[in-house]
């Protein structure tokens, strides 16, 4: 009887405990969510400044070291994440303009312009794939000079990486130099046009950009000035009383072409560098950059001459493909070296001695226009006699305009 009483009491206590618990489980109270306003969101501290404490950790309680295989795997993952993070930070360092401006509306618009069309992405792919031969050298030169990595993609905007590209305004070559902007970066005369030389013009183009940066101390302005000219950019800055490229662009102080020039470059660089993020395929040529040392470093042999030698004749005597030799020396617009100034013929590595032997037995071209200086001659009188300019005679013969002419000196006269 007593045992029965205790059983009833125990059952009643148990029911009082279980039923409320079950009721809470079946009908939980809804949790209220807090909606943060934009104003409150702006007041929150930056994520990188927010410290998230370990879960269920007592600050004052020392943590025991435990041997756990899972913990070792997590540690490996963290190490890999750290390496990826370092690689990502390194990429940002190499491409500072993409890092800083990729989310600007003007850049986003150009990025979407390409992403919205498979045809445009295909065009960009073809340009970058075609560019490999010279792109490796451009990338190496940019890195050696410690310049923004985005400059590797400037020839994409300028010329599609075509070495003989010519604009309607007369700009020529991979880096699109105008005749009046060549000096002091490149040589241009009747026999030599280094705008057509991808190696020389790369050095010249980057030097010009570095000069622009020294003037403006801002890469956006330096790039804009490469497009419109230093004078035009300075004028825009004075009129706007601002050195903010985006302000100049938005308020019409620079031309529409220059306004689009910089964001288009940044967008193309962003697409190329972050192709995986945008789920597109663009050639990066990273493997080739590591393997093709000759192309990357621009390694060649050179033979210097000071007489007019035919490139075709040199190739023929060397038993070398004529097209290949001309491709290595595209600045020689007439197919032969200058008649009176030094010129270094570019050759494949290992062919210098062969070329020297050939030239030692090769007859120079008999120049059609030669003039022997007589008493009373001046550069001006000679230029008038042959219908050319003093500057053209000086460039052809490698002399200065104020040079004193010796009687009997042979001058090579450029054609009219």
CSV table of C-alpha atoms in Angstrom, one decimal:
chain,number,residue,atom,x,y,z
A,1,UNK,CA,0.0,0.0,0.0
A,2,UNK,CA,2.8,2.4,1.0
A,3,UNK,CA,4.7,1.4,-2.2
A,4,UNK,CA,1.6,2.3,-4.2
A,5,UNK,CA,1.4,5.7,-2.6
A,6,UNK,CA,5.0,6.5,-3.5
A,7,UNK,CA,4.4,5.3,-7.1
A,8,UNK,CA,1.5,7.7,-7.5
A,9,UNK,CA,3.4,10.6,-6.0
A,10,UNK,CA,6.4,10.0,-8.3
A,11,UNK,CA,4.2,9.8,-11.4
A,12,UNK,CA,2.5,13.1,-10.5
A,13,UNK,CA,5.9,14.9,-10.1
A,14,UNK,CA,7.2,13.5,-13.3
A,15,UNK,CA,4.1,14.7,-15.2
A,16,UNK,CA,4.5,18.2,-13.8
A,17,UNK,CA,8.1,18.3,-15.2
A,18,UNK,CA,7.6,16.7,-18.6
A,19,UNK,CA,4.3,18.4,-19.8
A,20,UNK,CA,5.5,22.0,-19.7
A,21,UNK,CA,8.8,21.0,-21.4
A,22,UNK,CA,6.9,19.2,-24.2
A,23,UNK,CA,4.6,22.2,-24.6
A,24,UNK,CA,7.5,24.6,-25.0
A,25,UNK,CA,9.1,22.2,-27.6
A,26,UNK,CA,6.0,21.9,-29.7
A,27,UNK,CA,5.0,25.6,-29.6
A,28,UNK,CA,8.2,27.6,-29.3
A,29,UNK,CA,7.9,31.4,-29.0
A,30,UNK,CA,8.7,33.2,-32.3
A,31,UNK,CA,12.1,35.0,-32.2
A,32,UNK,CA,11.9,38.7,-33.0
A,33,UNK,CA,14.5,39.8,-35.6
A,34,UNK,CA,16.0,43.2,-35.4
A,35,UNK,CA,16.2,45.2,-38.6
A,36,UNK,CA,19.2,47.5,-38.8
A,37,UNK,CA,18.6,50.7,-40.6
A,38,UNK,CA,21.2,52.0,-43.2
A,39,UNK,CA,22.0,54.8,-40.7
A,40,UNK,CA,22.7,52.2,-38.0
A,41,UNK,CA,24.7,50.1,-40.5
A,42,UNK,CA,27.0,53.0,-41.2
A,43,UNK,CA,27.7,53.4,-37.5
A,44,UNK,CA,28.8,49.9,-37.1
A,45,UNK,CA,32.6,49.4,-36.8
A,46,UNK,CA,34.5,48.0,-39.8
A,47,UNK,CA,34.5,44.2,-39.9
A,48,UNK,CA,38.3,43.9,-39.7
A,49,UNK,CA,38.1,45.9,-36.4
A,50,UNK,CA,35.4,43.6,-34.9
A,51,UNK,CA,36.8,41.0,-32.6
A,52,UNK,CA,34.8,37.8,-32.4
A,53,UNK,CA,35.6,35.8,-29.2
A,54,UNK,CA,35.9,32.0,-29.3
A,55,UNK,CA,32.6,30.3,-28.5
A,56,UNK,CA,32.0,29.2,-24.9
A,57,UNK,CA,35.4,30.4,-23.9
A,58,UNK,CA,36.0,31.7,-20.4
A,59,UNK,CA,38.6,34.5,-20.5
A,60,UNK,CA,40.0,33.6,-17.2
A,61,UNK,CA,40.1,29.9,-17.7
A,62,UNK,CA,43.3,28.5,-19.2
A,63,UNK,CA,42.7,26.4,-22.3
A,64,UNK,CA,44.0,22.8,-22.3
A,65,UNK,CA,46.0,21.6,-25.2
A,66,UNK,CA,44.5,18.5,-26.7
A,67,UNK,CA,45.7,16.2,-29.4
A,68,UNK,CA,43.0,16.1,-32.0
A,69,UNK,CA,43.6,15.0,-35.6
A,70,UNK,CA,40.7,17.2,-36.7
A,71,UNK,CA,42.4,20.2,-35.2
A,72,UNK,CA,45.6,19.5,-37.2
A,73,UNK,CA,43.5,19.4,-40.4
A,74,UNK,CA,42.0,22.7,-39.6
A,75,UNK,CA,45.4,24.1,-38.9
A,76,UNK,CA,46.5,23.0,-42.4
A,77,UNK,CA,43.4,24.7,-43.9
A,78,UNK,CA,44.2,27.9,-42.0
A,79,UNK,CA,47.7,27.8,-43.4
A,80,UNK,CA,46.4,27.4,-46.9
A,81,UNK,CA,43.9,30.2,-46.4
A,82,UNK,CA,46.8,32.4,-45.2
A,83,UNK,CA,48.8,31.6,-48.4
A,84,UNK,CA,45.8,32.4,-50.5
A,85,UNK,CA,45.3,35.6,-48.6
A,86,UNK,CA,48.9,36.6,-49.1
A,87,UNK,CA,48.7,35.8,-52.9
A,88,UNK,CA,45.5,37.9,-53.1
A,89,UNK,CA,47.2,40.8,-51.3
A,90,UNK,CA,50.2,40.4,-53.6
A,91,UNK,CA,47.9,40.6,-56.6
A,92,UNK,CA,46.3,43.8,-55.2
A,93,UNK,CA,49.8,45.3,-54.8
A,94,UNK,CA,50.6,44.5,-58.4
A,95,UNK,CA,47.3,46.0,-59.7
A,96,UNK,CA,46.6,49.0,-57.4
A,97,UNK,CA,44.2,50.7,-59.8
A,98,UNK,CA,42.0,47.6,-60.1
A,99,UNK,CA,42.1,47.2,-56.3
A,100,UNK,CA,41.0,50.8,-55.7
A,101,UNK,CA,38.7,51.6,-58.6
A,102,UNK,CA,37.1,48.4,-59.8
A,103,UNK,CA,33.8,49.3,-58.1
A,104,UNK,CA,33.6,52.8,-59.5
A,105,UNK,CA,30.5,53.3,-61.7
A,106,UNK,CA,32.6,54.2,-64.8
A,107,UNK,CA,34.7,51.0,-64.4
A,108,UNK,CA,31.7,48.9,-63.7
A,109,UNK,CA,30.0,50.2,-66.8
A,110,UNK,CA,32.9,49.2,-69.0
A,111,UNK,CA,33.2,45.8,-67.3
A,112,UNK,CA,29.5,45.1,-67.9
A,113,UNK,CA,30.0,46.3,-71.5
A,114,UNK,CA,32.3,43.3,-72.1
A,115,UNK,CA,30.5,40.8,-69.8
A,116,UNK,CA,27.1,41.5,-71.5
A,117,UNK,CA,28.4,40.1,-74.8
A,118,UNK,CA,30.0,36.8,-75.6
A,119,UNK,CA,31.3,38.4,-78.8
A,120,UNK,CA,33.2,41.1,-76.9
A,121,UNK,CA,34.7,38.6,-74.4
A,122,UNK,CA,35.8,36.5,-77.4
A,123,UNK,CA,37.4,39.6,-79.0
A,124,UNK,CA,39.2,40.3,-75.7
A,125,UNK,CA,40.3,36.7,-75.6
A,126,UNK,CA,41.7,36.9,-79.1
A,127,UNK,CA,43.6,40.1,-78.5
A,128,UNK,CA,45.2,38.8,-75.4
A,129,UNK,CA,46.1,35.5,-77.0
A,130,UNK,CA,47.5,37.2,-80.1
A,131,UNK,CA,49.5,39.5,-77.7
A,132,UNK,CA,51.5,36.8,-76.1
A,133,UNK,CA,54.6,37.3,-78.2
A,134,UNK,CA,55.1,40.9,-76.9
A,135,UNK,CA,52.9,40.8,-73.8
A,136,UNK,CA,55.5,38.8,-71.9
A,137,UNK,CA,58.1,41.4,-72.6
A,138,UNK,CA,55.7,44.2,-71.6
A,139,UNK,CA,54.8,42.5,-68.3
A,140,UNK,CA,58.5,41.9,-67.4
A,141,UNK,CA,59.4,45.5,-68.2
A,142,UNK,CA,56.5,46.8,-66.2
A,143,UNK,CA,57.5,44.7,-63.2
A,144,UNK,CA,61.2,45.6,-63.6
A,145,UNK,CA,60.3,49.3,-63.4
A,146,UNK,CA,57.9,48.6,-60.5
A,147,UNK,CA,55.0,50.2,-62.3
A,148,UNK,CA,51.3,49.4,-61.9
A,149,UNK,CA,50.5,46.0,-63.5
A,150,UNK,CA,47.5,47.5,-65.3
A,151,UNK,CA,50.0,49.0,-67.8
A,152,UNK,CA,50.4,45.6,-69.3
A,153,UNK,CA,46.9,46.1,-70.7
A,154,UNK,CA,47.4,49.6,-72.1
A,155,UNK,CA,48.3,48.3,-75.6
A,156,UNK,CA,45.0,46.4,-75.6
A,157,UNK,CA,43.2,49.8,-75.4
A,158,UNK,CA,45.7,51.6,-77.7
A,159,UNK,CA,46.2,49.2,-80.5
A,160,UNK,CA,44.9,45.7,-79.7
A,161,UNK,CA,48.6,44.8,-79.3
A,162,UNK,CA,49.1,45.3,-83.1
A,163,UNK,CA,52.6,46.6,-83.8
A,164,UNK,CA,51.6,48.3,-87.1
A,165,UNK,CA,48.3,49.8,-85.9
A,166,UNK,CA,47.6,53.3,-87.2
A,167,UNK,CA,44.9,55.6,-86.0
A,168,UNK,CA,43.0,58.2,-88.0
A,169,UNK,CA,44.9,60.9,-86.2
A,170,UNK,CA,48.2,59.4,-87.3
A,171,UNK,CA,49.3,57.7,-84.1
A,172,UNK,CA,51.3,54.6,-84.9
A,173,UNK,CA,52.4,51.3,-83.4
A,174,UNK,CA,51.6,49.2,-80.4
A,175,UNK,CA,51.8,52.3,-78.0
A,176,UNK,CA,50.3,54.7,-80.5
A,177,UNK,CA,52.9,57.5,-80.5
A,178,UNK,CA,52.1,60.7,-82.5
A,179,UNK,CA,54.9,62.2,-84.5
A,180,UNK,CA,55.0,65.2,-82.3
A,181,UNK,CA,55.3,63.1,-79.1
A,182,UNK,CA,58.1,60.8,-80.2
A,183,UNK,CA,61.1,62.8,-78.8
A,184,UNK,CA,63.0,62.1,-76.6
A,185,UNK,CA,61.6,58.6,-76.3
A,186,UNK,CA,62.1,57.1,-79.8
A,187,UNK,CA,63.9,57.7,-83.0
A,188,UNK,CA,61.9,58.9,-86.1
A,189,UNK,CA,63.5,59.9,-89.4
A,190,UNK,CA,63.3,58.9,-93.1
A,191,UNK,CA,64.9,55.5,-92.5
A,192,UNK,CA,63.9,54.6,-88.9
A,193,UNK,CA,60.6,54.7,-87.2
A,194,UNK,CA,60.9,53.1,-83.7
A,195,UNK,CA,57.1,53.5,-83.2
A,196,UNK,CA,56.9,50.3,-85.2
A,197,UNK,CA,59.4,48.4,-83.0
A,198,UNK,CA,57.4,46.6,-80.2
A,199,UNK,CA,60.5,46.4,-77.9
A,200,UNK,CA,61.7,50.0,-78.3
A,201,UNK,CA,58.2,51.4,-78.2
A,202,UNK,CA,57.4,49.5,-75.0
A,203,UNK,CA,60.5,51.1,-73.4
A,204,UNK,CA,59.5,54.5,-74.8
A,205,UNK,CA,55.8,54.2,-73.9
A,206,UNK,CA,56.6,53.3,-70.3
A,207,UNK,CA,59.2,56.1,-70.0
A,208,UNK,CA,56.6,58.6,-71.2
A,209,UNK,CA,54.1,57.3,-68.7
A,210,UNK,CA,56.7,57.6,-65.9
A,211,UNK,CA,57.4,61.2,-67.0
A,212,UNK,CA,53.7,61.9,-66.8
A,213,UNK,CA,53.5,60.5,-63.3
A,214,UNK,CA,56.4,62.7,-62.2
A,215,UNK,CA,54.4,65.7,-63.5
A,216,UNK,CA,51.0,64.8,-62.0
A,217,UNK,CA,52.0,62.4,-59.1
A,218,UNK,CA,48.7,60.5,-59.9
A,219,UNK,CA,48.4,57.5,-62.2
A,220,UNK,CA,44.9,58.3,-63.4
A,221,UNK,CA,46.0,61.8,-64.5
A,222,UNK,CA,49.2,60.3,-66.0
A,223,UNK,CA,47.2,57.8,-68.0
A,224,UNK,CA,44.7,60.4,-69.1
A,225,UNK,CA,47.6,62.7,-70.2
A,226,UNK,CA,49.0,59.8,-72.3
A,227,UNK,CA,45.8,59.9,-74.2
A,228,UNK,CA,45.1,63.6,-74.5
A,229,UNK,CA,48.6,65.1,-73.9
A,230,UNK,CA,50.2,66.7,-70.9
A,231,UNK,CA,49.2,70.2,-72.1
A,232,UNK,CA,45.5,69.4,-72.4
A,233,UNK,CA,45.5,67.7,-69.0
A,234,UNK,CA,47.2,70.7,-67.3
A,235,UNK,CA,44.7,73.0,-69.0
A,236,UNK,CA,41.8,70.9,-67.7
A,237,UNK,CA,43.2,70.9,-64.2
A,238,UNK,CA,43.5,74.7,-64.2
A,239,UNK,CA,40.0,75.2,-65.6
A,240,UNK,CA,38.4,72.9,-63.0
A,241,UNK,CA,40.7,73.9,-60.2
A,242,UNK,CA,40.8,70.2,-59.3
A,243,UNK,CA,43.3,67.3,-59.7
A,244,UNK,CA,40.6,64.7,-59.3
A,245,UNK,CA,40.4,62.7,-62.6
A,246,UNK,CA,36.9,61.5,-61.9
A,247,UNK,CA,35.7,65.1,-61.3
A,248,UNK,CA,37.4,66.2,-64.5
A,249,UNK,CA,35.7,63.4,-66.4
A,250,UNK,CA,32.2,63.8,-64.9
A,251,UNK,CA,32.1,67.6,-65.4
A,252,UNK,CA,33.4,67.7,-69.0
A,253,UNK,CA,36.8,69.2,-68.4
A,254,UNK,CA,38.4,66.4,-70.5
A,255,UNK,CA,37.3,64.9,-73.8
A,256,UNK,CA,34.9,62.0,-74.1
A,257,UNK,CA,37.7,59.8,-75.4
A,258,UNK,CA,40.0,60.6,-72.4
A,259,UNK,CA,37.0,60.2,-70.1
A,260,UNK,CA,36.5,56.6,-71.2
A,261,UNK,CA,40.2,55.8,-71.6
A,262,UNK,CA,41.1,55.2,-68.0
A,263,UNK,CA,38.0,53.3,-66.8
A,264,UNK,CA,38.2,51.1,-69.9
A,265,UNK,CA,41.8,50.2,-69.1
A,266,UNK,CA,41.0,49.4,-65.5
A,267,UNK,CA,37.9,47.3,-66.5
A,268,UNK,CA,39.9,45.3,-69.0
A,269,UNK,CA,42.7,44.7,-66.5
A,270,UNK,CA,40.1,43.7,-63.9
A,271,UNK,CA,38.5,41.2,-66.2
A,272,UNK,CA,41.9,39.7,-67.1
A,273,UNK,CA,43.2,39.5,-63.6
A,274,UNK,CA,40.0,38.3,-62.0
A,275,UNK,CA,38.6,36.2,-64.9
A,276,UNK,CA,37.7,33.3,-62.7
A,277,UNK,CA,35.6,35.5,-60.4
A,278,UNK,CA,33.6,36.7,-63.4
A,279,UNK,CA,33.3,33.1,-64.7
A,280,UNK,CA,35.0,33.9,-68.0
A,281,UNK,CA,38.2,32.5,-69.7
A,282,UNK,CA,41.0,34.9,-70.7
A,283,UNK,CA,44.6,33.9,-71.4
A,284,UNK,CA,47.0,35.0,-68.6
A,285,UNK,CA,50.1,33.4,-70.1
A,286,UNK,CA,51.6,32.8,-66.7
A,287,UNK,CA,53.2,29.5,-67.7
A,288,UNK,CA,54.7,31.0,-70.8
A,289,UNK,CA,56.0,33.9,-68.6
A,290,UNK,CA,57.9,31.4,-66.5
A,291,UNK,CA,59.2,29.3,-69.4
A,292,UNK,CA,59.8,31.5,-72.4
A,293,UNK,CA,62.7,33.4,-71.0
A,294,UNK,CA,64.0,34.8,-74.4
A,295,UNK,CA,60.6,36.4,-75.2
A,296,UNK,CA,60.0,37.6,-71.7
A,297,UNK,CA,63.4,39.2,-71.3
A,298,UNK,CA,63.7,40.4,-74.9
A,299,UNK,CA,67.0,38.6,-75.3
A,300,UNK,CA,68.7,39.1,-78.7
A,301,UNK,CA,72.1,39.5,-80.3
A,302,UNK,CA,73.0,42.8,-82.0
A,303,UNK,CA,75.4,43.9,-84.6
A,304,UNK,CA,76.0,47.6,-85.0
A,305,UNK,CA,76.7,49.1,-88.5
A,306,UNK,CA,77.1,52.7,-89.8
A,307,UNK,CA,76.4,52.1,-93.5
A,308,UNK,CA,73.3,51.3,-95.5
A,309,UNK,CA,73.0,47.5,-95.6
A,310,UNK,CA,70.0,45.7,-97.1
A,311,UNK,CA,68.1,43.6,-94.6
A,312,UNK,CA,67.1,41.2,-97.4
A,313,UNK,CA,70.7,40.8,-98.5
A,314,UNK,CA,71.9,40.1,-94.9
A,315,UNK,CA,69.1,37.5,-94.4
A,316,UNK,CA,70.0,35.8,-97.7
A,317,UNK,CA,73.7,35.6,-97.0
A,318,UNK,CA,73.0,34.4,-93.5
A,319,UNK,CA,70.6,31.8,-94.9
A,320,UNK,CA,68.0,33.1,-92.6
A,321,UNK,CA,64.3,33.7,-93.3
A,322,UNK,CA,63.9,37.2,-94.6
A,323,UNK,CA,60.5,37.7,-92.9
A,324,UNK,CA,61.9,36.8,-89.6
A,325,UNK,CA,64.8,39.2,-89.8
A,326,UNK,CA,62.5,42.0,-91.0
A,327,UNK,CA,60.1,41.2,-88.1
A,328,UNK,CA,63.0,41.6,-85.6
A,329,UNK,CA,63.8,45.0,-87.2
A,330,UNK,CA,60.5,46.6,-88.1
A,331,UNK,CA,61.8,50.1,-87.5
A,332,UNK,CA,63.8,50.0,-90.7
A,333,UNK,CA,61.0,51.4,-92.9
A,334,UNK,CA,63.0,51.3,-96.2
A,335,UNK,CA,64.4,47.9,-95.7
A,336,UNK,CA,68.0,49.0,-95.1
A,337,UNK,CA,70.0,50.5,-92.3
A,338,UNK,CA,70.6,54.3,-92.2
A,339,UNK,CA,73.4,55.5,-94.5
A,340,UNK,CA,75.4,57.5,-92.0
A,341,UNK,CA,74.2,56.9,-88.4
A,342,UNK,CA,74.9,53.9,-86.2
A,343,UNK,CA,72.2,51.3,-86.1
A,344,UNK,CA,72.1,48.0,-84.2
A,345,UNK,CA,70.6,45.2,-86.2
A,346,UNK,CA,68.5,42.9,-83.9
A,347,UNK,CA,69.2,39.1,-84.3
A,348,UNK,CA,68.2,35.8,-82.8
A,349,UNK,CA,70.5,34.8,-79.9
A,350,UNK,CA,73.6,33.0,-81.2
A,351,UNK,CA,73.7,34.6,-84.7
A,352,UNK,CA,75.9,37.6,-84.0
A,353,UNK,CA,79.2,36.1,-85.3
A,354,UNK,CA,77.5,34.8,-88.5
A,355,UNK,CA,76.0,38.3,-89.1
A,356,UNK,CA,79.4,40.0,-88.5
A,357,UNK,CA,81.0,37.7,-91.0
A,358,UNK,CA,78.3,38.3,-93.6
A,359,UNK,CA,78.5,42.1,-93.2
A,360,UNK,CA,82.3,42.1,-93.5
A,361,UNK,CA,81.9,40.7,-97.0
A,362,UNK,CA,78.7,42.6,-98.0
A,363,UNK,CA,78.7,45.6,-100.3
A,364,UNK,CA,76.8,48.6,-98.8
A,365,UNK,CA,74.0,50.1,-100.8
A,366,UNK,CA,75.1,52.9,-103.1
A,367,UNK,CA,73.1,55.8,-101.8
A,368,UNK,CA,71.3,57.6,-104.6
A,369,UNK,CA,71.6,61.1,-103.1
A,370,UNK,CA,75.1,62.1,-102.0
A,371,UNK,CA,76.5,65.5,-101.8
A,372,UNK,CA,80.1,66.7,-101.2
A,373,UNK,CA,80.3,69.8,-99.2
A,374,UNK,CA,82.1,72.8,-100.9
A,375,UNK,CA,83.2,76.2,-99.6
A,376,UNK,CA,80.3,78.4,-98.7
A,377,UNK,CA,77.8,75.6,-98.1
A,378,UNK,CA,75.5,75.6,-95.2
A,379,UNK,CA,72.8,73.1,-94.1
A,380,UNK,CA,70.2,75.6,-95.1
A,381,UNK,CA,71.5,76.2,-98.6
A,382,UNK,CA,71.9,72.4,-99.2
A,383,UNK,CA,68.4,71.7,-98.0
A,384,UNK,CA,67.1,74.4,-100.4
A,385,UNK,CA,69.1,72.9,-103.3
A,386,UNK,CA,67.6,69.4,-102.8
A,387,UNK,CA,64.1,70.5,-101.7
A,388,UNK,CA,64.3,68.9,-98.3
A,389,UNK,CA,64.7,70.3,-94.7
A,390,UNK,CA,67.7,71.0,-92.5
A,391,UNK,CA,66.2,68.6,-89.8
A,392,UNK,CA,65.8,65.8,-92.3
A,393,UNK,CA,69.5,66.2,-93.4
A,394,UNK,CA,70.6,66.2,-89.8
A,395,UNK,CA,68.6,63.1,-88.9
A,396,UNK,CA,69.9,61.2,-91.9
A,397,UNK,CA,73.5,62.1,-91.2
A,398,UNK,CA,73.5,62.1,-87.4
A,399,UNK,CA,74.6,65.7,-87.0
A,400,UNK,CA,73.3,68.8,-85.2
A,401,UNK,CA,71.7,71.8,-86.9
A,402,UNK,CA,74.5,74.0,-85.7
A,403,UNK,CA,77.2,71.6,-87.0
A,404,UNK,CA,80.2,73.1,-88.9
A,405,UNK,CA,80.4,71.5,-92.3
A,406,UNK,CA,83.9,70.5,-93.4
A,407,UNK,CA,84.8,70.9,-97.1
A,408,UNK,CA,84.7,67.5,-98.8
A,409,UNK,CA,82.4,65.9,-96.3
A,410,UNK,CA,79.8,63.5,-97.8
A,411,UNK,CA,76.2,64.2,-96.9
A,412,UNK,CA,73.5,61.7,-97.6
A,413,UNK,CA,70.4,63.6,-98.8
A,414,UNK,CA,67.0,62.2,-98.0
A,415,UNK,CA,64.5,61.8,-100.8
A,416,UNK,CA,62.0,64.6,-101.4
